[in-house]
Each structure stands twice: as C-alpha cells, then as structure tokens.
Short mmCIF file of C-alpha atoms and ligand atoms in Angstrom, two decimals:
data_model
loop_
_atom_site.label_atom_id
_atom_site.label_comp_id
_atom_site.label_asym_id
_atom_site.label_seq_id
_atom_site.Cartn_x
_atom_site.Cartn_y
_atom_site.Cartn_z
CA UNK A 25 0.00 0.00 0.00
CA UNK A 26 1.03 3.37 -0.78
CA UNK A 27 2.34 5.77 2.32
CA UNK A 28 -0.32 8.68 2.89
CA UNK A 29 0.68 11.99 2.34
CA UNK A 30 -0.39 14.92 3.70
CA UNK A 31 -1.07 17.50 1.14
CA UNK A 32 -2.47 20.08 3.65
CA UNK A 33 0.21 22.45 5.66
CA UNK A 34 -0.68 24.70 8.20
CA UNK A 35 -0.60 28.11 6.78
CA UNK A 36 0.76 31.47 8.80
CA UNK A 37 2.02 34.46 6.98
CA UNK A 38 2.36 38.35 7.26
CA UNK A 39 -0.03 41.00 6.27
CA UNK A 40 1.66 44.26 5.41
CA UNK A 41 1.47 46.68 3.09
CA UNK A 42 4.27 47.50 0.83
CA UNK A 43 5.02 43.75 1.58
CA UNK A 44 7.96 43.16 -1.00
CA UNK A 45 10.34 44.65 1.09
CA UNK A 46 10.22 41.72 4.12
CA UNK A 47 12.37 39.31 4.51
CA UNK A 48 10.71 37.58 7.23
CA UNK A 49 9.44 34.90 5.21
CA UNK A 50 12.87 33.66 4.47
CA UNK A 51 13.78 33.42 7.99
CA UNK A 52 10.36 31.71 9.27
CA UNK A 53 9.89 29.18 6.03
CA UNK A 54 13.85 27.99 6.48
CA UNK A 55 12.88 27.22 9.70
CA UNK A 56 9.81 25.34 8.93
CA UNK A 57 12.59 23.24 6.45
CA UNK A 58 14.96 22.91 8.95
CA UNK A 59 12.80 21.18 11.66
CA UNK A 60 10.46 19.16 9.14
CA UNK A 61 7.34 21.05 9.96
CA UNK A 62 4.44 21.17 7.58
CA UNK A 63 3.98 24.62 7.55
CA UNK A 64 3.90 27.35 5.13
CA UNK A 65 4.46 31.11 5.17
CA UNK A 66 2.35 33.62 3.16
CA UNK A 67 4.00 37.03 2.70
CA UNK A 68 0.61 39.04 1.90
CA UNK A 69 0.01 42.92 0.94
CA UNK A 70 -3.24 43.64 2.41
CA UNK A 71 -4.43 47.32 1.86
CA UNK A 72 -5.68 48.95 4.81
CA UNK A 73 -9.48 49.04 3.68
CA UNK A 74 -8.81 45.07 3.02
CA UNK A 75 -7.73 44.16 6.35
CA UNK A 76 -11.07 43.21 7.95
CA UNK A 77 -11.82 40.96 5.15
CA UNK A 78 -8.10 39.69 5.41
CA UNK A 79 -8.19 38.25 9.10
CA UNK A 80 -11.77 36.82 8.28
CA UNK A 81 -10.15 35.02 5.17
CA UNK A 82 -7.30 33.69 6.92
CA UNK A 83 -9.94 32.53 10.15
CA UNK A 84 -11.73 30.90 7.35
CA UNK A 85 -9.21 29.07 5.95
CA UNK A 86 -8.10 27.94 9.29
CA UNK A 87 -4.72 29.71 9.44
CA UNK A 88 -2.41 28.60 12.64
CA UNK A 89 -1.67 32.85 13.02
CA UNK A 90 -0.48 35.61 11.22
CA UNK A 91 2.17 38.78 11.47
CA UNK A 92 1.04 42.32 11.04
CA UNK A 93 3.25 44.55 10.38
CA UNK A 94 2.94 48.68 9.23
CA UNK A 95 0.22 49.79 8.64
CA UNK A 96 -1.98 47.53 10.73
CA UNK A 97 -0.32 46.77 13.95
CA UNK A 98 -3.11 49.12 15.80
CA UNK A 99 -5.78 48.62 13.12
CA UNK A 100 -5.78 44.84 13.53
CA UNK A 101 -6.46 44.80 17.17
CA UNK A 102 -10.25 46.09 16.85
CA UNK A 103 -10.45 41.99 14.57
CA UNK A 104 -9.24 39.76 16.97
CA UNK A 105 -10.84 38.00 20.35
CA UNK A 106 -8.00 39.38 23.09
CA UNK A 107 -4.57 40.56 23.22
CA UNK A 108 -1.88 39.47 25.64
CA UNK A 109 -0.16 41.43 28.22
CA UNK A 110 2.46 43.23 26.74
CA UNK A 111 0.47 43.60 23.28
CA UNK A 112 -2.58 45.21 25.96
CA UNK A 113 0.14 47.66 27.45
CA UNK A 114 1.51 48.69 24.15
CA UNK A 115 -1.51 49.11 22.36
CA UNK A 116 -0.63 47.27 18.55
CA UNK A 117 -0.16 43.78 17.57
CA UNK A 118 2.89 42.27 15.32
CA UNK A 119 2.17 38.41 15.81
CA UNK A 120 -1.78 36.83 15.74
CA UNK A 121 -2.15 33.40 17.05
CA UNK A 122 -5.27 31.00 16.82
CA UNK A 123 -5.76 30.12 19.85
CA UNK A 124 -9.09 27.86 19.89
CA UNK A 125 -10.17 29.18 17.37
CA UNK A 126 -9.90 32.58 18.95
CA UNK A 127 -7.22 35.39 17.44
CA UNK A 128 -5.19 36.18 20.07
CA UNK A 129 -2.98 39.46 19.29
CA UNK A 130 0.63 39.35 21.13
CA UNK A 131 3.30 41.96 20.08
CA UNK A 132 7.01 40.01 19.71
CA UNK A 133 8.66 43.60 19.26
CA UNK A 134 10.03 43.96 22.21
CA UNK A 135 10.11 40.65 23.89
CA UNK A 136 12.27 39.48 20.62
CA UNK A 137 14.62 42.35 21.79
CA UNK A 138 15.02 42.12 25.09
CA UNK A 139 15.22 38.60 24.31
CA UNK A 140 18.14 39.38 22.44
CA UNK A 141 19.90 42.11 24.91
CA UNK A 142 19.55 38.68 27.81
CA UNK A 143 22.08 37.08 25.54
CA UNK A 144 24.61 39.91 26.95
CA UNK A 145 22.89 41.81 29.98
CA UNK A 146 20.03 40.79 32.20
CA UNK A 147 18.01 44.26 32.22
CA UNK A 148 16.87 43.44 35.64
CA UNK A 149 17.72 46.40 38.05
CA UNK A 150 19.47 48.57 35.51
CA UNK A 151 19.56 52.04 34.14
CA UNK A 152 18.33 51.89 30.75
CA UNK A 153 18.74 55.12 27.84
CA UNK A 154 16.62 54.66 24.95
CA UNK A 155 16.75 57.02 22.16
CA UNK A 156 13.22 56.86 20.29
CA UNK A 157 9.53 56.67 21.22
CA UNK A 158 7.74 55.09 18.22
CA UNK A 159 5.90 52.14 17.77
CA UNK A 160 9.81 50.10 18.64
CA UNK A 161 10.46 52.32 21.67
CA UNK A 162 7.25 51.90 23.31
CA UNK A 163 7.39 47.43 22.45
CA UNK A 164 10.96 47.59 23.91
CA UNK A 165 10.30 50.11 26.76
CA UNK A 166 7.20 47.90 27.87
CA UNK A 167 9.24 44.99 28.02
CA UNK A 168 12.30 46.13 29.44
CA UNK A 169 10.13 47.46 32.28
CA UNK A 170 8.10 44.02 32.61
CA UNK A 171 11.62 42.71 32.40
CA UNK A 172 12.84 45.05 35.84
CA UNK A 173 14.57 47.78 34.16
CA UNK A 174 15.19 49.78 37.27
CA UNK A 175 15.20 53.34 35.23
CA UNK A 176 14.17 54.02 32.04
CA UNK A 177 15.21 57.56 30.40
CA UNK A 178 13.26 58.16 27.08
CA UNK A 179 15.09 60.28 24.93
CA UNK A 180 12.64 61.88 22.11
CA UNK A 181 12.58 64.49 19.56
CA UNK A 182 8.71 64.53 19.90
CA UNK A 183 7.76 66.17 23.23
CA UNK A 184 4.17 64.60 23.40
CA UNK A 185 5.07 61.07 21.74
CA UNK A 186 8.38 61.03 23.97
CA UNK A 187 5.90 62.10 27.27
CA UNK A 188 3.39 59.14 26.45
CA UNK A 189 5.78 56.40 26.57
CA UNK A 190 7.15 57.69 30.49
CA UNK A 191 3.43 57.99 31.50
CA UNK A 192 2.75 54.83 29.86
CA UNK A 193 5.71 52.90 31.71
CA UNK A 194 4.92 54.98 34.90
CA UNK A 195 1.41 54.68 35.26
CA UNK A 196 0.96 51.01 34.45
CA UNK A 197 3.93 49.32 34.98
CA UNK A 198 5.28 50.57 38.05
CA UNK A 199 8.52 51.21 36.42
CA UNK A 200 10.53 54.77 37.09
CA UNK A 201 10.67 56.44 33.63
CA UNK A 202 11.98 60.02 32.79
CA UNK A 203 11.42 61.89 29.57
CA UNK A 204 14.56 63.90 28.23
CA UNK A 205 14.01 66.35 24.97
CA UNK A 206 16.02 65.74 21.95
CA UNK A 207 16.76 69.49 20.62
CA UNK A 208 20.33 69.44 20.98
CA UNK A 209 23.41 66.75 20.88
CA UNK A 210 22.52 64.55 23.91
CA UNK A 211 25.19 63.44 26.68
CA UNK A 212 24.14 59.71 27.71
CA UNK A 213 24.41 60.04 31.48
CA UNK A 214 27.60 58.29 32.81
CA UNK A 215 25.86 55.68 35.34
CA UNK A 216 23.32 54.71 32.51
CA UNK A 217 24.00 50.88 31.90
CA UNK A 218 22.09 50.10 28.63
CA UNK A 219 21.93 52.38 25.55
CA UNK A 220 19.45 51.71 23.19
CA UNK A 221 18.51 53.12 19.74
CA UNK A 222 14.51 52.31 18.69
CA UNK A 223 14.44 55.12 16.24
CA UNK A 224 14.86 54.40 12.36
CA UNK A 225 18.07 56.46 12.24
CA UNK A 226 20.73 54.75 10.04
CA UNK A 227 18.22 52.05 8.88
CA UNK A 228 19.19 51.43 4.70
CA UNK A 229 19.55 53.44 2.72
CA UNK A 230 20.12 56.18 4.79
CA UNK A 231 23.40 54.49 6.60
CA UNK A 232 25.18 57.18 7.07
CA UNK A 233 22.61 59.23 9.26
CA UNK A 234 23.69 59.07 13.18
CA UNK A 235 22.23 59.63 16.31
CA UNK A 236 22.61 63.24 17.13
CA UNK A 237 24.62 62.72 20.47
CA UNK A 238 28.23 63.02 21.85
CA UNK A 239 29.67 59.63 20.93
CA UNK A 240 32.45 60.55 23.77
CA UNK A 241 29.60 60.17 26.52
CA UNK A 242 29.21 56.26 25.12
CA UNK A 243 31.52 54.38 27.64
CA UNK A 244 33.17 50.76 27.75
CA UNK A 245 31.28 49.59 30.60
CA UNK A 246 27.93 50.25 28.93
CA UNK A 247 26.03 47.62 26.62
CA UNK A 248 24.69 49.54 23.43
CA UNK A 249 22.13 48.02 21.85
CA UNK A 250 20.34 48.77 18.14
CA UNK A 251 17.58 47.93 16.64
CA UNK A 252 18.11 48.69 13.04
CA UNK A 253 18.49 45.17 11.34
CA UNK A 254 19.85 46.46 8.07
CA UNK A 255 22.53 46.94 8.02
CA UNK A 256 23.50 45.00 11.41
CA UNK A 257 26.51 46.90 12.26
CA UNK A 258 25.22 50.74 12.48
CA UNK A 259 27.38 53.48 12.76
CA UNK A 260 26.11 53.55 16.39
CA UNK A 261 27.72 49.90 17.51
CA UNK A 262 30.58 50.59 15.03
CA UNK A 263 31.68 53.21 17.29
CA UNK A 264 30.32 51.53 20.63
CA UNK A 265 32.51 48.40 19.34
CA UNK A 266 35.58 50.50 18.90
CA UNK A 267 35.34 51.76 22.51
CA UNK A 268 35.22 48.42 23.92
CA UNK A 269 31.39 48.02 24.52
CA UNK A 270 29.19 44.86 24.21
CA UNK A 271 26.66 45.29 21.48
CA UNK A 272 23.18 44.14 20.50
CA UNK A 273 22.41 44.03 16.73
CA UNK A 274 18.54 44.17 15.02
CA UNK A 275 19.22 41.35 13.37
CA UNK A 276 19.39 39.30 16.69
CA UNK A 277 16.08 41.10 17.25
CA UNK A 278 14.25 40.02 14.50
CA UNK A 279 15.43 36.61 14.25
CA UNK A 280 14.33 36.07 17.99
CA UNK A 281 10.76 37.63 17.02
CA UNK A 282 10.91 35.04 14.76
CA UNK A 283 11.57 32.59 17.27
CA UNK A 284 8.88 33.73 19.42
CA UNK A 285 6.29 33.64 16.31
CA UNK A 286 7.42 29.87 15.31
CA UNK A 287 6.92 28.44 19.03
CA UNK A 288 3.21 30.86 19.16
CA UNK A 289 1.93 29.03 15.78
CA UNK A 290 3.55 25.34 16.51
CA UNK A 291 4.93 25.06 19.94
CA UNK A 292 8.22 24.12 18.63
CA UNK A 293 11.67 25.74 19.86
CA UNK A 294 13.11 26.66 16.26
CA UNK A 295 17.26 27.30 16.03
CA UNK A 296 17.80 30.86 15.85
CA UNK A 297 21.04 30.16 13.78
CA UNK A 298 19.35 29.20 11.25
CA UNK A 299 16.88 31.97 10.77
CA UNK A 300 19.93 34.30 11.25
CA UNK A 301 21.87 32.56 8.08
CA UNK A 302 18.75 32.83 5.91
CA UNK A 303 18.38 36.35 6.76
CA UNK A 304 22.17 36.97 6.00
CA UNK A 305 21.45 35.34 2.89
CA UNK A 306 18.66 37.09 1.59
CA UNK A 307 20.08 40.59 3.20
CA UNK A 308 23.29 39.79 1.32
CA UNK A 309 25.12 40.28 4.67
CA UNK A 310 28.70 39.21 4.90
CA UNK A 311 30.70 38.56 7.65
CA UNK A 312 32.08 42.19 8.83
CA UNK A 313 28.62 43.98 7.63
P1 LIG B 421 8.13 54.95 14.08
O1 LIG B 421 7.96 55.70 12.82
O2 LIG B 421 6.93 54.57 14.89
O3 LIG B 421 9.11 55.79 15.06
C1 LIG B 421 10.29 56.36 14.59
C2 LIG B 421 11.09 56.90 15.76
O4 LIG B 421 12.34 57.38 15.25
C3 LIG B 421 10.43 58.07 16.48
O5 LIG B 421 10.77 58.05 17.84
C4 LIG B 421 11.09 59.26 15.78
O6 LIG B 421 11.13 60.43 16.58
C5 LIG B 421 12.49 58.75 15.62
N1 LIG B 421 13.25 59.45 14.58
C6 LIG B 421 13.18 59.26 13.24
N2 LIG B 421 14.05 60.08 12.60
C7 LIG B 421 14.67 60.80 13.57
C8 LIG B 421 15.68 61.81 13.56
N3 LIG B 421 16.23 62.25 12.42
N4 LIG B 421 16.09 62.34 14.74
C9 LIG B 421 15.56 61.90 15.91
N5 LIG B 421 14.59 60.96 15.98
C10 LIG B 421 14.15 60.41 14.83
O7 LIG B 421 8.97 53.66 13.68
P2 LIG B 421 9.10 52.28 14.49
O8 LIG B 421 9.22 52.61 15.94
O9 LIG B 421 8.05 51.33 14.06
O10 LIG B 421 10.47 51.72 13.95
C11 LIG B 421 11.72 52.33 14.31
C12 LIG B 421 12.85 51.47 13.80
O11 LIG B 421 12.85 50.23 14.49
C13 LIG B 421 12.71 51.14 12.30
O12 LIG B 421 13.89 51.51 11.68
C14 LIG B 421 12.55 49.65 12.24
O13 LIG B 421 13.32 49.11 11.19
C15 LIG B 421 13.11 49.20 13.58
N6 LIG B 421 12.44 47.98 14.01
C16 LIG B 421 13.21 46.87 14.12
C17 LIG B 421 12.65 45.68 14.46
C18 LIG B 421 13.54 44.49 14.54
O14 LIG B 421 13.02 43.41 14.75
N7 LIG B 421 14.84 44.62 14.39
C19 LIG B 421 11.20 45.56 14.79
C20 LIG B 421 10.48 46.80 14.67
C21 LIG B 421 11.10 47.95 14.27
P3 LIG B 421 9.86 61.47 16.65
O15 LIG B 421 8.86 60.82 17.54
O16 LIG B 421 10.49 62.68 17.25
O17 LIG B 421 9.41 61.65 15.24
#
C-alpha cells in the first residue's frame, strides 16, 4: 500500500502593506525546512481598507496565526478576540495566534529584543537610555520594564510622543521612567547601563545618518544596543565596538521575534542560527557587515 501523504500544511504568513520589502518569510519558512514542519508562510500585501476581510479570510481558511506589520499593527487589534499582556500595554499587535479558534494578538517587538539584549545583559535592576519613542520604543520600553529595568530615560525628539511612553511605563507598569528632549546633541548620562537606539536612524539606505549625540559620553562599561536590522553593524555599535562596549544588533532582534512567532503558531523551539543565516542570505550580509 502506498504511504499517505499529507497535502495540507498549516498556513501562517504576514499582512503588510508595501510587503515586498520583508524578509521575514525567508527566515520563518527555512525554519519550517529545517525542523520538518508542515507549515507554510504567506507574505501578503493587504491594503488597509482590506484588512477586515483579510483576518476573516485567513480565520476561514483555518490559518495557525499571522504577522502584522505597518500599517496595521493598531488597526488589527479592533479583529481579533484578546490581546496578551504586553500587546494590551503597548496598544498594537505584530504576531496573531489561533488560539481555539480565537485570534489572540501578542506583540514580539520587544520581547524578541530584550530577548536578544539577555544574551549579553540581564536588564533586571538597571539604568536603561533609549533614544526613540515610536511604535519600537514603546514594544521595547514595555518589556524592558516588565523585564525590571530599574530606570528608564526616554530620549525623544517629539515632546508629546516622547511624554506618552514615560506615562505609559509609569502609570501602568510601576517602572521609574523620565522623559529627556532631543533638541540638541545629547550626553548619555555616565551611570546609565544600557543604551538603546529604537528610532529608524541609520536604517538602509540612509546608513550614514547618526544619532545626534556626543559619541564621547558612550563608555566601555555600557552595553549599546540597536535595533536597526539592516545593516546590522550601524554606525552607532561601530563606534560603541571601537570603545570596547558589548553590542546588541537588530538582526538578533528580528530573528528572535521570529523565534517567538514559530513556538506561538507550533509550539516548537526553532534554532535561531538558522533563521539568522537565511536572513544573511537574503540581506546579502557578509561577515564584517
Ligand atoms: P516609528 O515611525 O513609529 O518611530 C520612529 C522613531 O524614530 C520616532 O521616535 C522618531 O522620533 C524617531 N526618529 C526618526 N528620525 C529621527 C531623527 N532624524 N532624529 C531623531 N529621531 C528620529 O517607527 P518604528 O518605531 O516602528 O520603527 C523604528 C525602527 O525600528 C525602524 O527603523 C525599524 O526598522 C526598527 N524595528 C526593528 C525591528 C527588529 O526586529 N529589528 C522591529 C520593529 C522595528 P519622533 O517621535 O520625534 O518623530
């Protein structure tokens, strides 16, 4: 007798929109080859106006979960059955898991990148300087305070935007959060332990923008951390490098988001270094990028 094969994999994808520009699906479906599960990833560009019908579609069709990525991380949540803690806090959704047939939103942001910064530093009990307060900041500045981040200084060019993010961490969190304006070149504090960049400064193809602050204030002892993926090595932990500081690349971010998605949607541990070649591949990354 013939061997029955299954010609039904579980499907998960993203739903973004311009689409063509991520490479997440080469990370999560070399994954899905390495460990011999029969699952699929669909990289989708869903309009805005098409998003509602989207998430009904891929409920539908039985879909194991789904990323969302701009524009829809805050859209999406007014679809789906309940969010989980960190994704409730921060207030938009990058990962969707069935869940029961319920869509439960989660948000991988920041958990991928603290994740990430563990590898080198526990954040527990430290002072933390993070440069940015978009949708990045606020993931990683949620988690690093659900993590124990002992003080958080957010350091924005946006006054109000900069302002919600303390509040938020403040109010809700328990954590002790200070805003610092972003007019002028800004001096990291000398007992700060973790420097962070979550804004989209040096992100391709503008890699030779840098963060306007006095590079002489970054300090050995300090762990600098970035969460531009491409390319890896930003001007930013070039220079923290050269000083003698650990670093933290967005690469190591997004491949542990990736991580974090894979075990959501199959409850398997997938290898990170093998998401992190495919990305390198696909990236066209070499060695010293
Ligand atoms: P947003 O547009 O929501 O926020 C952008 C942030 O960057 C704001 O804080 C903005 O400040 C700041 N910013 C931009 N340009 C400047 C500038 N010239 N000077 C000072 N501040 C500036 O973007 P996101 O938060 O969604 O994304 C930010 C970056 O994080 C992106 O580059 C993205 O690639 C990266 N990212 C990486 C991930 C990973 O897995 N590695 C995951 C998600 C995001 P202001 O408020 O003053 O405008």
């Amino acid at each position: 007798m013939s061997k029955q094969v299954d010609f039904l994999p579980a499907i998960t994808g993203s739903f973004a929109q311009p689409a063509s520009e991520n490479p997440t699906v080469a990370m999560i479906e070399a994954a899905y080859r390495h460990h011999g599960l029969h699952f699929r990833y669909v990289n989708c560009e869903v309009a805005p106006e098409e998003l509602k019908a989207a998430v009904a579609g891929a409920k539908a069709m039985g879909w194991k979960g789904f990323n969302c990525s701009i524009p829809h991380k805050v859209a999406v949540v007014q679809h789906l059955d309940g969010l989980g803690e960190s994704a409730q806090l921060i207030g938009a959704v990058n990962t969707i898991v069935n869940r029961n047939g319920l869509w439960i939103g989660e948000n991988t942001d920041g958990k991928g990148f603290v994740q990430a910064l563990k590898e080198v530093v526990d954040p527990a009990g430290k002072k933390v300087t993070l440069f940015g307060a978009g949708g990045a900041a606020r993931a990683v500045a949620v988690e690093l305070a659900l993590a124990g981040a002992a003080n958080i200084t957010i350091v924005n060019r946006n006054e109000s935007r900069g302002k919600e993010v303390v509040d938020l961490l403040n109010d809700n969190i328990g954590a002790t959060a200070v805003y610092q304006c972003w007019t002028d070149k800004y001096s990291i504090e000398p007992d700060t332990e973790i420097v962070i960049n979550a804004t989209s400064i040096g992100l391709f193809p503008h890699t030779g923008d840098r963060l306007n602050i006095n590079f002489e204030t970054v300090l050995p002892r300090m762990v600098v951390a970035d969460g531009i993926h491409n390319p890896p090595k930003t001007h930013l932990l070039q220079t923290a490098a050269a000083k003698g500081c650990r670093t933290v690349d967005g690469l190591q971010m997004l491949v542990n988001q990736g991580v974090i998605g894979v075990k959501y949607w199959t409850g398997v541990d997938v290898d990170p270094a093998v998401m992190h070649q495919a990305l390198k591949k696909v990236l066209n990354i070499k060695e010293n990028d």
